[in-house]
Coordinates of C-alpha atoms and ligand atoms in Angstrom, one line a residue:
M148 CA -26.6 10.4 -10.3
N149 CA -24.7 7.4 -11.8
H150 CA -21.8 7.8 -14.2
P151 CA -22.4 6.1 -17.6
A152 CA -18.9 4.5 -17.7
Y153 CA -18.8 3.3 -14.0
R154 CA -20.6 0.5 -12.2
A155 CA -20.0 -0.3 -8.6
P156 CA -19.0 -3.9 -8.3
R157 CA -20.7 -6.8 -6.6
L158 CA -19.4 -9.0 -3.8
L159 CA -17.6 -12.2 -4.8
I160 CA -18.6 -14.9 -2.3
D161 CA -18.1 -18.7 -2.8
G162 CA -17.3 -18.3 -6.5
Q163 CA -20.4 -16.2 -7.3
W164 CA -20.7 -12.4 -7.9
C165 CA -23.7 -11.4 -5.7
P166 CA -25.3 -8.1 -4.6
G167 CA -24.6 -6.9 -1.1
T168 CA -27.7 -7.1 1.0
G169 CA -26.5 -5.2 4.1
E170 CA -28.6 -2.4 5.5
A171 CA -26.8 0.6 4.0
A172 CA -25.1 1.2 0.6
W173 CA -21.9 3.3 0.1
A174 CA -21.9 6.2 -2.4
V175 CA -18.8 5.9 -4.5
R176 CA -17.7 9.4 -5.5
N177 CA -15.5 10.9 -8.3
P178 CA -13.0 13.1 -6.3
A179 CA -12.5 15.3 -9.4
T180 CA -16.1 16.4 -9.4
G181 CA -17.5 15.2 -6.0
E182 CA -20.4 13.5 -7.8
V183 CA -21.7 10.1 -6.9
L184 CA -20.6 7.5 -9.5
D185 CA -22.7 4.7 -8.2
Q186 CA -24.0 3.0 -5.0
L187 CA -21.9 0.1 -3.6
G188 CA -23.9 -2.7 -2.0
L189 CA -22.4 -3.8 1.3
A190 CA -22.2 -7.2 2.9
G191 CA -24.5 -8.1 5.9
E192 CA -23.6 -10.5 8.6
A193 CA -25.1 -13.5 6.9
E194 CA -23.0 -12.9 3.8
V195 CA -19.9 -12.6 5.8
R196 CA -20.7 -15.9 7.5
R197 CA -21.1 -17.5 4.1
A198 CA -17.8 -16.1 2.9
L199 CA -16.0 -17.4 6.0
Q200 CA -17.3 -20.9 5.4
A201 CA -16.4 -20.7 1.7
A202 CA -12.9 -19.4 2.7
Q203 CA -12.3 -22.6 4.7
R204 CA -13.5 -24.8 1.8
G205 CA -11.6 -22.7 -0.7
F206 CA -8.4 -23.0 1.3
E207 CA -8.7 -26.8 1.4
A208 CA -9.2 -27.0 -2.4
W209 CA -6.6 -24.4 -3.3
R210 CA -3.8 -25.8 -1.2
E211 CA -4.3 -29.2 -2.7
L212 CA -3.3 -27.9 -6.2
P213 CA 0.4 -28.4 -7.0
A214 CA 2.3 -25.2 -6.5
A215 CA 3.2 -25.1 -10.2
R216 CA -0.5 -25.2 -11.2
R217 CA -1.3 -22.5 -8.7
G218 CA 1.5 -20.4 -10.2
Q219 CA 0.2 -21.0 -13.7
L220 CA -3.4 -20.0 -12.8
L221 CA -2.0 -16.8 -11.3
L222 CA 0.1 -16.1 -14.4
Q223 CA -3.0 -16.5 -16.6
G224 CA -4.8 -14.0 -14.4
V225 CA -1.9 -11.6 -14.7
A226 CA -2.1 -11.9 -18.6
E227 CA -5.8 -11.1 -18.3
M228 CA -5.0 -8.0 -16.2
R229 CA -2.7 -6.8 -18.9
A230 CA -5.3 -7.4 -21.5
R231 CA -7.9 -5.4 -19.5
R232 CA -5.6 -2.7 -18.3
Q233 CA -7.4 0.2 -20.0
A234 CA -10.7 -0.6 -18.4
I235 CA -9.2 -1.3 -14.9
A236 CA -7.2 2.0 -15.1
A237 CA -10.3 4.0 -16.2
A238 CA -12.2 2.8 -13.1
L239 CA -9.3 3.6 -10.9
T240 CA -9.0 7.2 -12.2
L241 CA -12.8 7.8 -11.9
E242 CA -13.0 6.6 -8.3
Q243 CA -9.6 7.6 -6.9
G244 CA -8.7 10.7 -9.0
K245 CA -5.1 9.9 -10.1
P246 CA -4.1 10.8 -13.7
L247 CA -4.9 8.1 -16.2
A248 CA -1.2 7.6 -17.0
E249 CA -0.6 6.9 -13.3
A250 CA -3.6 4.5 -13.1
L251 CA -2.2 2.6 -16.1
A252 CA 1.2 2.4 -14.4
E253 CA -0.5 1.1 -11.3
V254 CA -2.2 -1.7 -13.2
D255 CA 1.2 -2.7 -14.7
M256 CA 2.9 -2.5 -11.3
A257 CA 0.1 -4.7 -9.7
A258 CA 0.4 -7.2 -12.5
E259 CA 4.2 -7.4 -12.0
L260 CA 3.8 -7.9 -8.3
I261 CA 1.4 -10.9 -8.7
Q262 CA 3.6 -12.2 -11.5
W263 CA 6.6 -12.3 -9.2
Y264 CA 4.7 -14.2 -6.5
A265 CA 3.2 -16.6 -9.1
E266 CA 6.7 -17.5 -10.3
E267 CA 7.9 -17.8 -6.6
A268 CA 5.1 -20.3 -5.8
R269 CA 7.3 -23.2 -7.0
R270 CA 10.3 -22.0 -5.0
V271 CA 8.9 -22.6 -1.5
Y272 CA 11.7 -24.7 0.0
G273 CA 11.9 -26.7 3.2
R274 CA 15.1 -28.4 4.6
L275 CA 16.5 -31.7 5.6
Q276 CA 18.7 -32.0 8.7
P277 CA 20.7 -34.8 10.3
S278 CA 18.5 -36.6 12.7
R279 CA 19.4 -37.1 16.4
L280 CA 18.3 -40.7 16.1
A281 CA 19.9 -43.5 14.1
G282 CA 18.2 -44.3 10.8
A283 CA 15.9 -41.4 10.9
D284 CA 15.2 -38.1 9.1
M285 CA 14.5 -34.6 10.4
R286 CA 12.8 -32.2 8.0
V287 CA 11.1 -28.9 8.0
S288 CA 8.3 -28.5 5.5
R289 CA 6.4 -25.3 4.7
H290 CA 2.6 -25.0 4.7
P291 CA 0.2 -22.2 3.9
V292 CA -1.1 -20.5 7.1
G293 CA -4.7 -20.7 6.2
P294 CA -7.5 -18.3 5.2
V295 CA -6.3 -14.7 5.2
A296 CA -8.3 -11.5 5.9
A297 CA -6.8 -8.8 3.8
F298 CA -7.6 -5.1 4.1
S299 CA -6.3 -2.6 1.5
P300 CA -6.7 1.2 1.3
W301 CA -7.8 3.7 -1.3
N302 CA -4.5 5.4 -2.3
F303 CA -3.0 2.5 -4.3
P304 CA -6.0 0.1 -4.4
L305 CA -4.5 -2.2 -7.0
V306 CA -0.9 -2.4 -5.9
L307 CA -1.7 -2.7 -2.2
S308 CA -4.3 -5.4 -2.9
A309 CA -2.0 -7.2 -5.3
R310 CA 0.7 -7.6 -2.6
K311 CA -1.8 -9.5 -0.5
I312 CA -3.6 -11.5 -3.2
G313 CA -0.3 -12.5 -4.8
G314 CA 1.5 -13.5 -1.6
A315 CA -1.5 -15.4 -0.1
L316 CA -2.6 -17.3 -3.2
A317 CA 1.0 -18.2 -4.3
A318 CA 1.6 -19.6 -0.8
G319 CA -1.6 -21.7 -1.0
C320 CA -3.8 -19.6 1.3
S321 CA -7.4 -18.5 0.5
V322 CA -8.0 -14.7 0.7
L323 CA -11.0 -12.7 1.9
L324 CA -10.2 -9.3 0.5
K325 CA -11.8 -6.1 1.8
P326 CA -10.6 -3.2 -0.2
A327 CA -11.5 0.4 0.7
E328 CA -15.2 1.1 0.0
E329 CA -14.1 4.5 -1.5
T330 CA -12.3 2.7 -4.4
P331 CA -14.0 -0.7 -5.1
G332 CA -14.3 -0.8 -8.9
A333 CA -10.7 -1.2 -10.0
V334 CA -9.9 -3.8 -7.4
A335 CA -13.0 -5.8 -8.3
A336 CA -11.9 -5.7 -12.0
M337 CA -8.5 -7.0 -11.0
V338 CA -10.0 -9.8 -8.9
A339 CA -12.3 -10.8 -11.8
C340 CA -9.1 -11.5 -13.9
F341 CA -8.2 -14.2 -11.5
H342 CA -11.7 -15.5 -10.7
D343 CA -12.2 -16.0 -14.5
Q344 CA -9.3 -18.5 -14.5
G345 CA -11.5 -21.0 -12.6
L346 CA -10.0 -20.8 -9.2
P347 CA -11.8 -23.1 -6.7
A348 CA -14.8 -21.3 -5.2
G349 CA -13.8 -19.5 -2.0
A350 CA -10.1 -19.3 -2.8
L351 CA -10.4 -15.6 -3.6
Q352 CA -13.4 -13.6 -2.3
L353 CA -14.2 -9.9 -2.3
L354 CA -16.2 -8.2 0.4
F355 CA -17.3 -4.6 1.0
G356 CA -19.1 -3.6 4.2
Q357 CA -19.3 -1.3 7.2
P358 CA -15.5 -1.5 7.9
A359 CA -15.6 -1.8 11.7
A360 CA -18.3 -4.4 11.8
L361 CA -17.0 -6.4 8.9
S362 CA -13.4 -6.5 10.1
R363 CA -14.5 -7.5 13.6
Q364 CA -16.6 -10.4 12.3
L365 CA -13.7 -11.6 10.1
L366 CA -11.1 -11.4 12.8
E367 CA -13.3 -13.0 15.5
S368 CA -13.8 -16.0 13.3
P369 CA -11.5 -19.0 14.0
V370 CA -11.5 -19.6 10.3
V371 CA -9.2 -16.6 9.6
R372 CA -5.6 -17.5 10.4
K373 CA -3.9 -14.3 9.3
L374 CA -4.5 -10.6 9.1
S375 CA -2.8 -8.4 6.5
F376 CA -3.7 -4.7 6.7
T377 CA -2.4 -1.6 4.9
G378 CA -3.8 1.7 6.1
S379 CA -3.7 4.2 9.0
V380 CA -2.0 3.6 12.4
E381 CA -5.3 3.9 14.3
V382 CA -7.1 1.3 12.3
G383 CA -4.0 -0.9 12.3
R384 CA -3.8 -0.8 16.1
L385 CA -7.5 -1.7 16.4
L386 CA -7.2 -4.6 14.0
A387 CA -4.0 -5.9 15.6
R388 CA -5.7 -6.0 19.0
Q389 CA -8.6 -8.0 17.5
A390 CA -6.3 -10.4 15.7
A391 CA -4.1 -10.9 18.8
E392 CA -7.2 -12.2 20.7
G393 CA -7.1 -15.2 18.4
F394 CA -3.3 -15.4 18.1
K395 CA -3.6 -14.7 14.3
R396 CA -0.4 -14.0 12.3
M397 CA -0.3 -10.4 11.2
T398 CA 1.4 -8.1 8.7
L399 CA 0.7 -4.4 9.1
E400 CA 1.8 -1.6 6.8
L401 CA 0.7 1.7 8.5
G402 CA 2.1 4.6 6.6
G403 CA 5.3 6.7 6.9
H404 CA 6.8 10.1 7.0
A405 CA 9.8 9.5 4.8
P406 CA 12.9 11.7 5.2
A407 CA 14.8 12.6 2.1
I408 CA 18.4 13.6 3.0
V409 CA 20.2 15.6 0.3
W410 CA 23.8 15.6 1.3
R411 CA 26.5 18.3 0.5
D412 CA 28.0 16.4 -2.5
A413 CA 24.6 15.6 -4.1
D414 CA 23.7 16.5 -7.7
V415 CA 21.1 19.1 -6.8
Q416 CA 19.3 19.2 -10.1
R417 CA 19.0 15.4 -10.3
A418 CA 17.9 15.0 -6.7
A419 CA 15.3 17.8 -7.0
R420 CA 13.9 16.3 -10.2
M421 CA 13.6 12.8 -8.9
L422 CA 12.3 13.7 -5.5
A423 CA 9.7 16.2 -6.8
A424 CA 8.3 13.6 -9.3
H425 CA 8.2 11.0 -6.5
K426 CA 6.7 13.5 -3.9
F427 CA 3.7 14.6 -6.0
R428 CA 2.9 11.2 -7.6
N429 CA -0.7 10.4 -6.6
A430 CA -0.9 13.9 -5.1
G431 CA 1.4 12.9 -2.3
Q432 CA -1.0 10.2 -1.0
A433 CA 1.6 7.5 -0.7
C434 CA 3.0 5.8 2.4
L435 CA 6.5 5.8 0.9
A436 CA 6.4 9.4 -0.4
P437 CA 9.3 11.6 0.6
S438 CA 7.6 14.0 3.1
R439 CA 10.5 15.8 4.9
F440 CA 13.4 17.1 2.8
I441 CA 16.5 17.4 5.0
V442 CA 19.0 19.3 3.0
H443 CA 22.6 20.2 3.8
Q444 CA 22.7 24.0 4.4
D445 CA 25.1 24.6 1.6
L446 CA 22.5 23.3 -0.9
L447 CA 19.4 24.6 0.8
E448 CA 18.9 27.6 -1.7
P449 CA 19.7 25.8 -4.9
F450 CA 17.8 22.7 -3.9
T451 CA 14.7 24.6 -2.9
Q452 CA 14.8 26.6 -6.2
A453 CA 15.2 23.5 -8.3
F454 CA 12.5 21.6 -6.4
V455 CA 10.0 24.5 -6.8
E456 CA 10.8 24.7 -10.5
C457 CA 10.1 21.0 -11.0
A458 CA 6.9 21.2 -8.9
S459 CA 5.7 24.3 -10.9
E460 CA 5.5 22.1 -14.0
L461 CA 2.7 20.1 -12.5
R462 CA -0.8 20.6 -14.0
V463 CA -3.5 20.0 -11.3
G464 CA -6.8 18.8 -12.7
D465 CA -9.2 16.0 -13.5
G466 CA -7.2 12.7 -13.9
M467 CA -9.2 12.0 -17.1
D468 CA -7.9 15.1 -18.9
P469 CA -4.7 14.2 -20.8
P470 CA -2.7 17.3 -19.7
T471 CA -3.2 16.6 -16.0
T472 CA -0.2 15.4 -14.1
M473 CA -1.6 15.7 -10.6
G474 CA -5.2 14.8 -9.7
P475 CA -7.4 15.8 -6.8
L476 CA -7.0 14.3 -3.3
A477 CA -9.0 11.1 -3.0
N478 CA -11.7 12.3 -0.6
A479 CA -12.9 15.3 1.3
R480 CA -11.4 14.3 4.7
R481 CA -7.9 14.3 3.1
L482 CA -8.4 17.8 1.8
A483 CA -9.5 19.0 5.2
A484 CA -6.5 17.3 6.9
V485 CA -3.9 18.7 4.6
R486 CA -5.4 22.2 4.9
E487 CA -5.2 22.0 8.6
L488 CA -1.6 21.0 8.6
V489 CA -0.6 23.8 6.2
Q490 CA -2.5 26.3 8.3
D491 CA -0.7 25.2 11.4
A492 CA 2.7 25.6 9.6
R493 CA 1.7 29.1 8.4
Q494 CA 0.6 30.2 11.9
R495 CA 4.0 29.1 13.2
G496 CA 5.8 31.3 10.7
A497 CA 6.6 28.9 7.8
Q498 CA 7.0 30.4 4.3
V499 CA 4.5 28.6 2.0
I500 CA 5.3 28.6 -1.7
E501 CA 2.5 27.6 -4.1
A502 CA 4.4 25.8 -6.8
A503 CA 1.4 24.6 -8.7
P504 CA -2.1 26.0 -8.1
A505 CA -5.3 23.9 -7.8
P506 CA -8.1 24.8 -10.2
A507 CA -9.4 28.2 -9.2
S508 CA -13.0 27.2 -8.5
G509 CA -15.5 24.4 -9.0
P510 CA -16.1 21.1 -7.4
G511 CA -13.6 18.3 -6.6
Y512 CA -11.1 17.8 -3.8
F513 CA -8.2 19.6 -5.4
A514 CA -5.2 20.8 -3.5
P515 CA -2.2 22.9 -4.7
A516 CA 1.3 21.6 -4.8
L517 CA 3.1 23.4 -1.9
V518 CA 6.7 23.8 -0.8
L519 CA 7.3 25.0 2.7
R520 CA 10.5 26.3 4.4
G521 CA 11.4 28.1 7.6
L522 CA 9.4 25.5 9.7
A523 CA 9.5 26.1 13.4
P524 CA 10.2 23.2 15.8
G525 CA 6.9 21.7 16.9
T526 CA 5.2 22.4 13.5
R527 CA 2.8 19.5 13.1
L528 CA 3.8 18.8 9.5
L529 CA 7.2 17.7 10.8
S530 CA 5.8 14.9 12.9
E531 CA 2.3 14.1 11.4
E532 CA 2.0 12.4 8.0
A533 CA 0.4 15.0 5.6
F534 CA -0.5 12.3 3.0
G535 CA -0.8 15.1 0.4
P536 CA 1.1 17.4 -2.0
V537 CA 3.0 19.3 0.7
A538 CA 6.9 19.4 0.8
P539 CA 8.5 20.8 3.9
I540 CA 12.3 21.6 3.4
L541 CA 14.7 21.9 6.3
G542 CA 18.4 22.9 6.3
V543 CA 20.9 20.9 8.5
A544 CA 24.6 21.6 9.3
S545 CA 25.8 18.1 10.2
L546 CA 25.0 14.4 9.5
E547 CA 24.2 13.9 13.2
Q548 CA 21.6 16.6 12.9
A549 CA 20.2 15.1 9.7
L550 CA 19.8 11.7 11.3
R551 CA 18.3 13.2 14.4
E552 CA 15.7 15.0 12.3
A553 CA 15.1 11.9 10.1
N554 CA 14.4 9.7 13.1
A555 CA 12.3 12.3 15.0
T556 CA 8.9 10.9 14.1
S557 CA 7.0 7.8 15.3
Y558 CA 7.1 6.4 11.7
G559 CA 9.8 4.3 10.1
L560 CA 8.9 3.1 6.7
A561 CA 11.1 4.5 3.8
A562 CA 14.0 7.0 3.5
Y563 CA 15.9 8.5 0.6
L564 CA 19.5 9.7 0.4
F565 CA 21.3 11.6 -2.3
T566 CA 25.1 11.4 -1.9
D567 CA 28.2 9.8 -3.4
S568 CA 29.9 9.5 -0.1
A569 CA 30.3 5.9 1.0
S570 CA 30.7 6.9 4.7
V571 CA 27.5 9.0 4.6
V572 CA 25.7 6.0 3.1
H573 CA 27.1 3.7 5.8
A574 CA 26.1 6.1 8.6
C575 CA 22.5 6.4 7.2
E576 CA 22.1 2.7 6.5
C577 CA 23.0 2.0 10.1
G578 CA 21.5 5.1 11.7
L579 CA 18.1 5.5 10.0
E580 CA 15.1 3.8 11.8
V581 CA 13.4 2.6 8.6
G582 CA 12.4 -0.5 6.7
A583 CA 13.8 0.6 3.3
L584 CA 16.4 3.1 2.1
A585 CA 16.9 4.3 -1.5
V586 CA 20.3 5.9 -2.3
N587 CA 20.5 8.2 -5.4
T588 CA 17.2 6.6 -6.7
V589 CA 13.6 6.6 -5.5
A590 CA 12.8 3.0 -6.3
V591 CA 12.3 1.9 -2.7
S592 CA 9.6 -0.7 -3.3
V593 CA 10.0 -3.5 -5.9
P594 CA 8.3 -6.9 -6.2
E595 CA 11.4 -8.9 -5.4
A596 CA 12.5 -7.1 -2.2
P597 CA 10.9 -6.8 1.2
F598 CA 8.8 -3.7 1.9
G599 CA 7.5 -2.7 5.4
G600 CA 8.3 -0.6 8.4
V601 CA 9.5 -0.3 11.9
K602 CA 8.0 1.7 14.9
D603 CA 4.5 2.9 14.1
S604 CA 4.9 2.1 10.4
G605 CA 3.9 -1.5 11.3
M606 CA 5.3 -5.0 11.4
G607 CA 6.2 -7.7 8.9
R608 CA 7.1 -7.4 5.3
E609 CA 5.4 -7.7 1.9
S610 CA 7.0 -8.6 -1.4
G611 CA 10.2 -10.5 -1.8
I612 CA 10.8 -13.9 -0.2
E613 CA 9.9 -12.3 3.1
G614 CA 6.5 -11.5 1.6
M615 CA 6.0 -15.2 0.8
E616 CA 7.3 -16.2 4.2
A617 CA 4.5 -14.2 5.8
Y618 CA 1.9 -16.6 4.4
L619 CA 3.8 -19.8 5.4
E620 CA 4.2 -21.9 8.6
S621 CA 7.1 -24.2 9.3
R622 CA 6.3 -27.8 10.3
F623 CA 9.0 -30.0 11.8
V624 CA 8.8 -33.7 11.0
H625 CA 11.1 -36.3 12.8
Q626 CA 10.7 -39.6 11.1
A627 CA 12.2 -42.9 12.3
Y628 CA 11.9 -46.0 10.1
Ligands
NAD938 P1 -9.0 6.2 8.3 O1 -8.3 5.7 9.5 O2 -10.3 7.0 8.5 O3 -9.4 4.9 7.4 C1 -10.3 4.9 6.4 C2 -10.1 3.7 5.6 O4 -9.8 2.6 6.4 C3 -11.3 3.3 4.8 O5 -10.9 2.8 3.6 C4 -12.0 2.1 5.6 O6 -12.5 1.2 4.8 C5 -10.8 1.6 6.4 N1 -11.2 1.2 7.7 C6 -11.6 2.1 8.7 N2 -11.9 1.4 9.8 C7 -11.7 0.1 9.6 C8 -11.8 -1.1 10.3 N3 -12.2 -1.1 11.6 N4 -11.4 -2.2 9.7 C9 -11.0 -2.3 8.5 N5 -10.9 -1.2 7.7 C10 -11.2 0.0 8.2 O7 -8.0 6.9 7.4 P2 -7.9 7.7 6.1 O8 -8.6 9.0 6.1 O9 -8.2 6.8 5.0 O10 -6.4 7.9 6.1 C11 -5.8 8.5 7.2 C12 -4.3 8.2 7.3 O11 -4.1 6.8 7.0 C13 -3.5 8.8 6.2 O12 -3.1 10.1 6.5 C14 -2.3 7.9 6.1 O13 -1.4 8.3 7.1 C15 -2.9 6.6 6.4 N6 -3.0 5.7 5.3 C16 -1.9 4.9 5.0 C17 -2.0 4.2 3.9 C18 -0.8 3.3 3.5 O14 -0.5 3.1 2.3 N7 -0.1 2.8 4.5 C19 -3.0 4.2 3.0 C20 -4.1 5.0 3.3 C21 -4.1 5.8 4.5

């Protein structure tokens, strides 16, 4: 059954919106009801071949434009995104589940990200150095790496696609974007805002397909010069192997299991309020979500109480209903995965507090907001990313123990710290194995600063000048006269 307000998008190949003619279609579902919103047509091999050829032509045309003009076209697209924010957000809530207010905030965040890159387009600097020869120049100039294959996931489809589109296009690359098939509509609506500004055909293309076959075909092609992927560790590892075969540049953002350290001198109420809001945003399906709360033992009771109180204010329901503050999980496999991890913790003796219940019955992939304590060593939740509304709290007696716990997973993306002690901040800044640390705030990802991880959380950075760098090559020129 199709939803009257939702249409699955078409593919954007070589400047034209066209139907996918691959063998199978993908049923896009509303996670609040489980019902099929529409059928998404998928690209077949011939379409992907066409898109690859267009990506090369699109790259050659796009990089020829002056950087200021590229930036201006992107800014026009950003203005269009803001004008269409209601429609884009509605598609996002229908297919992803997050409350409409969060979907609107995501549109705004994605627009701001691309705006930052668009403004940065004209600040790509090279350098001039004294030559080793008499009467000669040595310079280093910067050039776009070439066509980019970009893969974005379903949890923040707009923001995570915007990081790739913004960086690549601002640097002068063409982009073949493959968003998650689960959440195609909002991304397509965002892409349309830029396409409508008259970008050269092939500069920005949108593909959906059978993920494994489509990504292999893209990464095997010599046309593609860079891989940018956000998603799970397993898929990231697979794509990295494929990209390595062709020595393609790569940026990988593969999730996290962020520790939040609440130190002895922290303002408990403030820390609990900020961390609970951040934890349960998007029902916990965020790579940067705090997911292990490491609390000084003196504050364990008051923090847990304050955190549960904040979480109990959540209203779990359909993201389209105005009172809802936490939507369903985005798909059935997430619900099953979260339940399994909670079950494991329960079996090992953890106390599970249901802070906000899921709707009692009916369809949809709803999960309650849970707070856990008394977790035994070896509990899977402590090392595996739950990617859901589950908050395990641990007490620690020393900073050494806090750092040991914080670093005890294979992930290393974000971390949070609440303290006013300069020496504790210094110890954490030096001792935490992460790509980003927020102290007394939760704003760990902003357009103008680099975001990315260490260890299994991936490699490379998005956003900030590092995010632009990721789409540029250096060329050395030694010129004698
Ligand atoms: P999954 O590994 O089953 O991946 C499914 C998603 O990845 C789909 O959107 C699919 O289109 C895409 N995909 C799968 N195989 C692919 C391939 N060969 N090439 C390109 N794309 C491919 O994972 P999942 O169930 O979506 O999530 C599992 C875990 O992934 C989560 O628990 C979380 O840890 C992580 N994750 C991280 C992020 C992030 O922001 N870093 C986002 C989503 C998921």
